[in-house]
CSV table of C-alpha atoms in Angstrom, one decimal:
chain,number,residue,atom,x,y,z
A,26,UNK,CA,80.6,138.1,112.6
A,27,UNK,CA,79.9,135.7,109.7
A,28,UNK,CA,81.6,136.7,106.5
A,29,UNK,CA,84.3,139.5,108.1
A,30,UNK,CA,88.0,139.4,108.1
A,31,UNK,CA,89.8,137.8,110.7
A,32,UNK,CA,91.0,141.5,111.4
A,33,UNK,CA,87.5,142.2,113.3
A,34,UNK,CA,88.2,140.2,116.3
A,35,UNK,CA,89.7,141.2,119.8
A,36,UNK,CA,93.4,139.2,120.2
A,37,UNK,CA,94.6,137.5,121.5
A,38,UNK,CA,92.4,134.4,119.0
A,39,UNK,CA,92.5,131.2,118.4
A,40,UNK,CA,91.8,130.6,114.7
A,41,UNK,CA,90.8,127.5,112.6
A,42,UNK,CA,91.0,127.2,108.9
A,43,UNK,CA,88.6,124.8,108.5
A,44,UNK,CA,89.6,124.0,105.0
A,45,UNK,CA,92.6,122.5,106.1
A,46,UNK,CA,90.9,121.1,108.9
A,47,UNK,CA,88.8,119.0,106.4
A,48,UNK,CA,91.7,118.3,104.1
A,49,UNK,CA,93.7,117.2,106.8
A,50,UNK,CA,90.7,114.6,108.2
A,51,UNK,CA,90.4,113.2,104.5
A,52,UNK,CA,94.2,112.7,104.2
A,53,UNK,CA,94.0,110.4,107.6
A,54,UNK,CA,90.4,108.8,106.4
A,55,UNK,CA,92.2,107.6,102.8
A,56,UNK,CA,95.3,106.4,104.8
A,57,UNK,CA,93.4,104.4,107.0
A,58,UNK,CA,90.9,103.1,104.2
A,59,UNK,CA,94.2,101.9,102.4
A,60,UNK,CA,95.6,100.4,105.1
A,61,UNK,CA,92.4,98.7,105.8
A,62,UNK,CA,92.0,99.9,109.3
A,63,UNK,CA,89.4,101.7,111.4
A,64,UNK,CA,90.3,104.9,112.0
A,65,UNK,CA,89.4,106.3,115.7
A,66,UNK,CA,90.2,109.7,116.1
A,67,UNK,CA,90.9,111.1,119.3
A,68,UNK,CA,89.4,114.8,120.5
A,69,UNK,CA,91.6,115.7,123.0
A,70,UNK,CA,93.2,118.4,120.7
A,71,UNK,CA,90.5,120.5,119.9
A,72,UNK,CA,87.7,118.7,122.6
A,73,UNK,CA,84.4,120.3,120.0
A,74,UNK,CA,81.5,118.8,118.3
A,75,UNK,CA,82.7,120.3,115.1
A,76,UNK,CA,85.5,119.2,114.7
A,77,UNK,CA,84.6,115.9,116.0
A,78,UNK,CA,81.5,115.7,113.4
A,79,UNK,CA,84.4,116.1,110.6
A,80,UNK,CA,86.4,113.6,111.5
A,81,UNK,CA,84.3,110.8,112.2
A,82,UNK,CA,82.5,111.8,108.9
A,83,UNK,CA,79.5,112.9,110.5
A,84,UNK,CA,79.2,109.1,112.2
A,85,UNK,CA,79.3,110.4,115.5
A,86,UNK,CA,80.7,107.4,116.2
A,87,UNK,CA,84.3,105.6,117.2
A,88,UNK,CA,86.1,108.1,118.8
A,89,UNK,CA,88.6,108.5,121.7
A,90,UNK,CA,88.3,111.2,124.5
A,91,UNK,CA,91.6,111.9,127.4
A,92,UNK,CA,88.8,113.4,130.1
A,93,UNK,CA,85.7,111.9,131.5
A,94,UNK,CA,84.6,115.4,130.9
A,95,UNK,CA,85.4,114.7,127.2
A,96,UNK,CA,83.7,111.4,127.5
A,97,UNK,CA,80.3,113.1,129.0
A,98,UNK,CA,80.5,116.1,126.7
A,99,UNK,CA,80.4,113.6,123.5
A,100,UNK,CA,77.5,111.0,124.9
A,101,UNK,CA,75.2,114.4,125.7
A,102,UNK,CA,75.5,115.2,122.0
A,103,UNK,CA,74.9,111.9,120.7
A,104,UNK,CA,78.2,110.1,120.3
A,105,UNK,CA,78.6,106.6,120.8
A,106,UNK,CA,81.3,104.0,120.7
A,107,UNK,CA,83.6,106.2,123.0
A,108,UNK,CA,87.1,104.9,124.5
A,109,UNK,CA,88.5,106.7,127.7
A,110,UNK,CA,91.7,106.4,126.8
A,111,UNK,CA,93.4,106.8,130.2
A,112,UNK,CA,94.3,104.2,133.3
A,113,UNK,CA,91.3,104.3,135.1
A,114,UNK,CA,91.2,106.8,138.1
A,115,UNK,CA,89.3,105.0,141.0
A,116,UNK,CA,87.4,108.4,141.7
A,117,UNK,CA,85.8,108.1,138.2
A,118,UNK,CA,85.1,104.6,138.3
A,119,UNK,CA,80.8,105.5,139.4
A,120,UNK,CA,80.6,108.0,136.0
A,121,UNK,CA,82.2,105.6,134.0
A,122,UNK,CA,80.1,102.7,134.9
A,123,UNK,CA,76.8,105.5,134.2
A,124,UNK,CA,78.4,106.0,130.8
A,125,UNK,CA,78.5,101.9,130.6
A,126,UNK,CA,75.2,101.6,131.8
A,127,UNK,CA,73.7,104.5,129.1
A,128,UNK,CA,75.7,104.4,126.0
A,129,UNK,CA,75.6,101.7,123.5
A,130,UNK,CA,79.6,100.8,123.7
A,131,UNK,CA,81.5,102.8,126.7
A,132,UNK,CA,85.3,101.5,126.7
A,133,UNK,CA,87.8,101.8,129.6
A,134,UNK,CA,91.5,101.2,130.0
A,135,UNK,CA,93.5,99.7,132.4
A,136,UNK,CA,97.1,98.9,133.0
A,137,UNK,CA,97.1,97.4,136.6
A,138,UNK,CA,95.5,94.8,139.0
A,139,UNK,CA,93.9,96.9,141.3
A,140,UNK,CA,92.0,98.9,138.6
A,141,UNK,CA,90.6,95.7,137.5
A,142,UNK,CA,89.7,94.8,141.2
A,143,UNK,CA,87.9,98.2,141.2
A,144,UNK,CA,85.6,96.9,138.4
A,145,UNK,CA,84.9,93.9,139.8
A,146,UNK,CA,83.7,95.6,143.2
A,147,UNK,CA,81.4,97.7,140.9
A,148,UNK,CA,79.2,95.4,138.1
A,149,UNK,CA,77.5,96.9,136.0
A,150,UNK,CA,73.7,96.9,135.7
A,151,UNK,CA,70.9,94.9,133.6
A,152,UNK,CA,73.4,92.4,133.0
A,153,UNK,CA,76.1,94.4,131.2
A,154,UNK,CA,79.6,94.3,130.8
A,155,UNK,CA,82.6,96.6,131.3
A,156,UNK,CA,84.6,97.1,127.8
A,157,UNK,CA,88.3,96.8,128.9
A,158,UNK,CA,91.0,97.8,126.6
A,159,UNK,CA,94.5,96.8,128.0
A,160,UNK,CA,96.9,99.7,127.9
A,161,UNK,CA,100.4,98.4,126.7
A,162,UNK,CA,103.8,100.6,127.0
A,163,UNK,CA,105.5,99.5,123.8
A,164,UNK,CA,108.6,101.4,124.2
A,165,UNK,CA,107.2,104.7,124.7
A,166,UNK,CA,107.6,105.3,128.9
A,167,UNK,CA,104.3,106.6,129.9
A,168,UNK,CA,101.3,104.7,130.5
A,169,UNK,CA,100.9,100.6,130.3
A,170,UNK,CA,101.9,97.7,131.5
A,171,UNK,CA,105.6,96.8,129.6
A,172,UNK,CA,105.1,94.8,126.5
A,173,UNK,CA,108.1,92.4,127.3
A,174,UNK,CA,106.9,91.7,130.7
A,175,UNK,CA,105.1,88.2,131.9
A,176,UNK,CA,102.7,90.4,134.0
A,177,UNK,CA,101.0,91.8,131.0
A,178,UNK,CA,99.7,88.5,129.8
A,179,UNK,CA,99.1,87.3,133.4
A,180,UNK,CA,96.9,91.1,133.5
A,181,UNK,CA,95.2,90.3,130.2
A,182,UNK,CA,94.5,86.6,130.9
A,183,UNK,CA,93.0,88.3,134.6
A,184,UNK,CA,90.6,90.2,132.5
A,185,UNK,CA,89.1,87.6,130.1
A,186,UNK,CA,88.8,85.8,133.4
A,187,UNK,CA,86.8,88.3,135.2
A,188,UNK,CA,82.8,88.2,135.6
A,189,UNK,CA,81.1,91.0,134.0
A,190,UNK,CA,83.9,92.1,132.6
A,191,UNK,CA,85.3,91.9,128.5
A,192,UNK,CA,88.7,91.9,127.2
A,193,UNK,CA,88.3,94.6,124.0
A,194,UNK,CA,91.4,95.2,123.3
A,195,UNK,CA,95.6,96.4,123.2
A,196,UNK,CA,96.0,99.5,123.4
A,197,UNK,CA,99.6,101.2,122.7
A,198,UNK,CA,100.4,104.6,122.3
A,199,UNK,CA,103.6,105.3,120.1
A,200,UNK,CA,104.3,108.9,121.8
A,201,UNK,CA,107.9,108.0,121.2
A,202,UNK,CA,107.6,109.3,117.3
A,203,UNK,CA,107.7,112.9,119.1
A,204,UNK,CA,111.3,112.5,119.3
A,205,UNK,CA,111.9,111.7,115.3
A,206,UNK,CA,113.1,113.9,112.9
A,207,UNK,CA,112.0,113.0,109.2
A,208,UNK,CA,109.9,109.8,108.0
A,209,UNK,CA,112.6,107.5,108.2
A,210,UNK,CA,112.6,107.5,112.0
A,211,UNK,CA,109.3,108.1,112.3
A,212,UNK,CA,108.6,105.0,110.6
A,213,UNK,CA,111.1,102.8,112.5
A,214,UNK,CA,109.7,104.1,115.2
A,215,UNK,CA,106.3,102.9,114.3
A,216,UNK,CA,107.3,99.6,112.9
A,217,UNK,CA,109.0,98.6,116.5
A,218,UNK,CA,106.0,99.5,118.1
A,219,UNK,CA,103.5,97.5,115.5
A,220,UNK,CA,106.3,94.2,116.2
A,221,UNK,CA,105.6,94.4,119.4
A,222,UNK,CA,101.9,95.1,119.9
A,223,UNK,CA,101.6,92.1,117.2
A,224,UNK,CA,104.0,90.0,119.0
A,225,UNK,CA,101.6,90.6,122.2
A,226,UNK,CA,99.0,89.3,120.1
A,227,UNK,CA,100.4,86.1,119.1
A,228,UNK,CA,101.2,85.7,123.2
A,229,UNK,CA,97.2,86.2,123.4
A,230,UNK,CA,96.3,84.2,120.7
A,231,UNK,CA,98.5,81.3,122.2
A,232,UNK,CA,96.7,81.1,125.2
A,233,UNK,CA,93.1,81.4,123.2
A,234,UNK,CA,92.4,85.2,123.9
A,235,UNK,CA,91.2,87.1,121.0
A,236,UNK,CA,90.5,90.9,120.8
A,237,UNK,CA,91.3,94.1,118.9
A,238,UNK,CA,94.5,95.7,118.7
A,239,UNK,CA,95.6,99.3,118.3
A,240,UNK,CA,98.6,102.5,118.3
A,241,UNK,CA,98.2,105.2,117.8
A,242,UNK,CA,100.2,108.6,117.3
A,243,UNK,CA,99.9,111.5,114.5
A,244,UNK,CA,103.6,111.4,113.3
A,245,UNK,CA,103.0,107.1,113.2
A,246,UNK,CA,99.5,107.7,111.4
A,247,UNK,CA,100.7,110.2,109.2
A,248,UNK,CA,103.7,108.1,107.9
A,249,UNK,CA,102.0,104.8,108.4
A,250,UNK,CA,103.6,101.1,107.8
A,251,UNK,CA,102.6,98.4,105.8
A,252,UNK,CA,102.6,96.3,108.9
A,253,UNK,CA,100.0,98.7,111.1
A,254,UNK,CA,97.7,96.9,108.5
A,255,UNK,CA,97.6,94.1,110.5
A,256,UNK,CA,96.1,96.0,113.5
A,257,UNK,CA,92.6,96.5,114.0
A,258,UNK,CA,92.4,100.4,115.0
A,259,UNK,CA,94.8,103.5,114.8
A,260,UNK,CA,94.3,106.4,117.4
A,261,UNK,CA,95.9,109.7,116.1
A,262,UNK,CA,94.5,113.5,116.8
A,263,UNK,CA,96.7,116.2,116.8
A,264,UNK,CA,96.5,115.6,112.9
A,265,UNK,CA,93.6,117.4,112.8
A,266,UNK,CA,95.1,120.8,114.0
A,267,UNK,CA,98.7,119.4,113.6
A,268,UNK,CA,101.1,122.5,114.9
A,269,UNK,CA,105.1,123.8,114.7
A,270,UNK,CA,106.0,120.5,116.2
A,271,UNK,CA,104.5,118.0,114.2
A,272,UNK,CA,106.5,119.8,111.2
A,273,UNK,CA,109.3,119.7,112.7
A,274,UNK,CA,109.1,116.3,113.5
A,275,UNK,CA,108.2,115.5,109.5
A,276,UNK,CA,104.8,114.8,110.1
A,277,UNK,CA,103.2,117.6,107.8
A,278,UNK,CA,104.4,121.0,106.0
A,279,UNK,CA,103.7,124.2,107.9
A,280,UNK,CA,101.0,124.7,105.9
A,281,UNK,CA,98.9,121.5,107.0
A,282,UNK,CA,98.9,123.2,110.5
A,283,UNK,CA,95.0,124.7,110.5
A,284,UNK,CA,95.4,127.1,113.6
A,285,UNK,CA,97.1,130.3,114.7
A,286,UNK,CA,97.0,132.8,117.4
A,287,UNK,CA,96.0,136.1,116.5
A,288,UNK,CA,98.0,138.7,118.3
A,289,UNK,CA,98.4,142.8,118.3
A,290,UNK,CA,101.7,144.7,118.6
A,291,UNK,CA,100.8,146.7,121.5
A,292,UNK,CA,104.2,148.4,122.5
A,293,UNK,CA,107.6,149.9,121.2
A,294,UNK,CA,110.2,149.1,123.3
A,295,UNK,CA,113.4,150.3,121.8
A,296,UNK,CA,115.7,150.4,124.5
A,297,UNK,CA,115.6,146.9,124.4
A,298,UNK,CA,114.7,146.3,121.2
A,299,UNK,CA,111.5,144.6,121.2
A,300,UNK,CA,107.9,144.5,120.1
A,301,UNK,CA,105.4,144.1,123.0
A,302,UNK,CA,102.5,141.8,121.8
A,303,UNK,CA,98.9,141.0,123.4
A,304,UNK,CA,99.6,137.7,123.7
A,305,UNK,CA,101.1,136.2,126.9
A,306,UNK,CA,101.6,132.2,127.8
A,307,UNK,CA,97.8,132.0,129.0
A,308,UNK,CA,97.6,132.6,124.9
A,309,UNK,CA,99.7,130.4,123.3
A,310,UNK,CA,101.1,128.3,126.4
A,311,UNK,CA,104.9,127.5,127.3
A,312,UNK,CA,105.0,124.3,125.7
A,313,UNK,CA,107.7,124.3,123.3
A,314,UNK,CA,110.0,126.1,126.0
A,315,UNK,CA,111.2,128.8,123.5
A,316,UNK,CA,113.5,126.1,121.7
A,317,UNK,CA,112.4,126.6,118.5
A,318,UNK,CA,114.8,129.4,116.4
A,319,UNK,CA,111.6,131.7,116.8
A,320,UNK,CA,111.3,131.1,120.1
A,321,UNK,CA,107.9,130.3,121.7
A,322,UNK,CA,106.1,130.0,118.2
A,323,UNK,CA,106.6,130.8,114.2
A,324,UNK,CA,105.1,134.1,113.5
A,325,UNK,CA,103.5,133.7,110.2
A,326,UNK,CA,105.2,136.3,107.4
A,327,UNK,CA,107.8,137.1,109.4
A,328,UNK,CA,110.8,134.8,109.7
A,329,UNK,CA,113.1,137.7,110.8
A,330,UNK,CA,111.2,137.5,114.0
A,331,UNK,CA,111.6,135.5,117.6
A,332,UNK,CA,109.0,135.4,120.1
A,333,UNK,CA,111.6,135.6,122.8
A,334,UNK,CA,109.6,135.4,125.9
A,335,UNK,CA,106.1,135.9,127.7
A,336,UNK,CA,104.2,136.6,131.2
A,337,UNK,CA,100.8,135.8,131.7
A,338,UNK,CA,99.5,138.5,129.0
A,339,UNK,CA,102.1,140.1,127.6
A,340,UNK,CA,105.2,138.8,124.6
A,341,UNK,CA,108.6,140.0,123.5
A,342,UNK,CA,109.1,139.8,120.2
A,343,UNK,CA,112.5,140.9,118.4
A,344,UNK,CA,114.7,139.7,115.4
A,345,UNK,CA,116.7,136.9,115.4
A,346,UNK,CA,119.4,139.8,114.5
A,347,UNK,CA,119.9,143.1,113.9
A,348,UNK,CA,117.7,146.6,114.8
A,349,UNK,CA,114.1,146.3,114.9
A,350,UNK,CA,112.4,148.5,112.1
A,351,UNK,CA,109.4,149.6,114.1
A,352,UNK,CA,108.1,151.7,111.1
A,353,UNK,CA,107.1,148.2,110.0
A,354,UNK,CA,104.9,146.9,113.0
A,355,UNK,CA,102.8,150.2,114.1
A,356,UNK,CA,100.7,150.2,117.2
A,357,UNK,CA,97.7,148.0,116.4
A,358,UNK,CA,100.0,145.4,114.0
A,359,UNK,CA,98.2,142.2,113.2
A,360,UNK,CA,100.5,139.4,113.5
A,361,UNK,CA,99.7,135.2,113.5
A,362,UNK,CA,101.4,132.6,116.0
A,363,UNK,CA,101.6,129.2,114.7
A,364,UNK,CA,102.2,127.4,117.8
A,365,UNK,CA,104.4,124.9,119.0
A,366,UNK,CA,101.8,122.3,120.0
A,367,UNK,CA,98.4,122.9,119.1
A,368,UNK,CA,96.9,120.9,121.9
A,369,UNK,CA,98.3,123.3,124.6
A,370,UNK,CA,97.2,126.3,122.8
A,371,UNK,CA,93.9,125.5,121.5
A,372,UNK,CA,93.2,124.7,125.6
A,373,UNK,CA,94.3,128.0,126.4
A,374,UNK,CA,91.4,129.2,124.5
A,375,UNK,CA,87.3,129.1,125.8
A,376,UNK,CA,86.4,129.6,122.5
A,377,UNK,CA,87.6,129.1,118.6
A,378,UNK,CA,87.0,131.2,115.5
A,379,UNK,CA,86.8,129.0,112.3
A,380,UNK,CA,87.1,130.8,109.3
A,381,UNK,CA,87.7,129.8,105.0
A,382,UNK,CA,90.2,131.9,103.3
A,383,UNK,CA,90.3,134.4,106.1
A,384,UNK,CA,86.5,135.2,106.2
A,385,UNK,CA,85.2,134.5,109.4
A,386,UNK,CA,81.9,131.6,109.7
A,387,UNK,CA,81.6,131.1,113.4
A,388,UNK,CA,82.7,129.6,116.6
A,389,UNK,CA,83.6,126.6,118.1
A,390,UNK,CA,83.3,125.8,121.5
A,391,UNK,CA,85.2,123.5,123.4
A,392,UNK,CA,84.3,121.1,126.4
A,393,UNK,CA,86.9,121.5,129.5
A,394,UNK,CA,88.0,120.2,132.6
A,395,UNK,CA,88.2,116.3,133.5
């Protein structure tokens, strides 16, 4: 396989240009390194020891998982320094305290009472202590414990409190910058988010509670503020991959994103007037919803075209107006799908081809599950 086109494999593929993978990581690494803060990336987009040896510049160190399966994956292969970045489940809490108990610096996070009460019910051996980062929702609606809110400090304060058990961190994710368009608002965005994960701080440090801080978000970390300077950590990871989306949003160009889909035109369909492709939704996924003027995904060299819908293995592709030419796309056609998110499609996909300049150099193979 090493050294052929990216014409030689079966479609549908998932393919990586690892060139822009690496100039992608260096961009985030100088950012950080000028902003004078630690850069954690997170795996869940692409969940592989490559890519994770690349962005933590070989280190093998400081990184941020979304699974426990993530989290065991990493620590088998020598990574240390690992935060599971998600409210602790209370069926996970046994394998998280094995990771505690094994690894030089297992983190958890928690945004309730009860998941701190599960802790306390399970101490950790040889005189250890569980690494706690507090997960804050800073105006972005998903996970965390409301910044504004008195419970939050009461939660944090419970914590530092706690036998056996250390106060790390603040964690905030600024997901909200997924609904920006340009840097402008992707930057306000981040600068309320930094105000109020700082303001947090200043509640902590009044009552004598020190510990890191962090956000995190690729759109944030890609446009980054003065102010996030004054944080300990950022968390970004789509950056790595970054997709349709991201570009949209103004995080990147089109050509920062470092994967695509590699499909096949597989039927004529005149009578409707369509393309049939290889490549259904277990391909690509449905993320996106088909909003974007090309429907499901851009397909690279072809801006005439709409992916306008899938099943489970099959696509309909037609122009965006007008009659299809189907002299132009033969039976056998290669064609590329940037997708919409690159997170959704790369975990569509058992297995990733990395290639430079369209010569194939091997695979990469991603942990799964949770």
């Amino acid at each position: 396989m090493e050294g052929e086109p990216l014409s030689a494999l079966c479609s549908p593929a998932l393919v990586v240009d690892v060139d822009k993978v690496k100039r992608n990581t260096q961009r985030m690494i100088e950012r950080c390194q000028k902003l004078g803060v630690q850069l954690r990336p997170h795996m869940k987009t692409h969940k592989t020891l490559e890519c994770a040896e690349i962005m933590t510049a070989g280190l093998r160190r400081c990184i941020v998982v979304s699974t426990l399966a993530e989290a065991c994956f990493y620590a088998d292969h020598g990574f240390d320094d690992i935060l599971y970045a998600y409210s602790l489940p209370f069926d996970k809490v046994e394998r998280c305290a094995a990771l505690s108990e094994r690894l030089g610096l297992f983190q958890v996070l928690l945004d309730h009472p009860d998941a701190l009460e599960q802790l306390k019910q399970r101490p950790l051996k040889c005189g250890r202590q569980w690494h706690v980062w507090l997960k804050l929702d800073c105006g972005n609606g998903r996970a965390g414990v409301l910044h504004s809110e008195p419970e939050a400090l009461r939660l944090a304060q419970a914590i530092v409190e706690t036998e056996g058990v250390e106060l790390t961190g603040v964690y905030a994710h600024c997901g909200n910058t997924y609904n920006c368009r340009g840097v402008e608002q992707i930057q306000a965005v981040a600068q309320e988010t930094t105000n109020y994960t700082l303001q947090f701080m200043k509640k902590l440090n009044a009552v004598g509670i020190s510990c890191k801080s962090s956000i995190g978000s690729t759109p944030s970390c890609s446009h980054p503020i003065d102010d996030m300077g004054k944080l300990s950590e950022v968390h970004p990871g789509n950056y790595v991959f970054y997709d349709v989306q991201q570009s949209g949003i103004g995080s990147c160009s089109l050509e920062d994103v470092a994967v695509r889909v590699l499909t096949r035109v597989i039927g004529h369909c005149p009578h409707r007037n369509q393309l049939l492709i290889d490549c259904g939704w277990t391909g690509i996924s449905l993320d996106g919803a088909g909003k974007l003027p090309t429907g499901y995904a851009v397909i690279e060299g072809h801006p005439d075209l709409k992916l306008v819908s899938m099943t489970q293995e099959h696509g309909r592709v037609e122009p965006i107006s007008g009659p299809l030419d189907y002299s132009k796309y033969p039976l056998g056609t290669l064609l590329m799908l940037i997708p919409y998110h690159s997170c959704a499609t790369a975990s569509m996909h058992p297995v990733y081809y990395v290639h430079s300049e369209g010569r194939l150099l091997g695979k990469w193979t991603p942990t799964r599950g949770w």
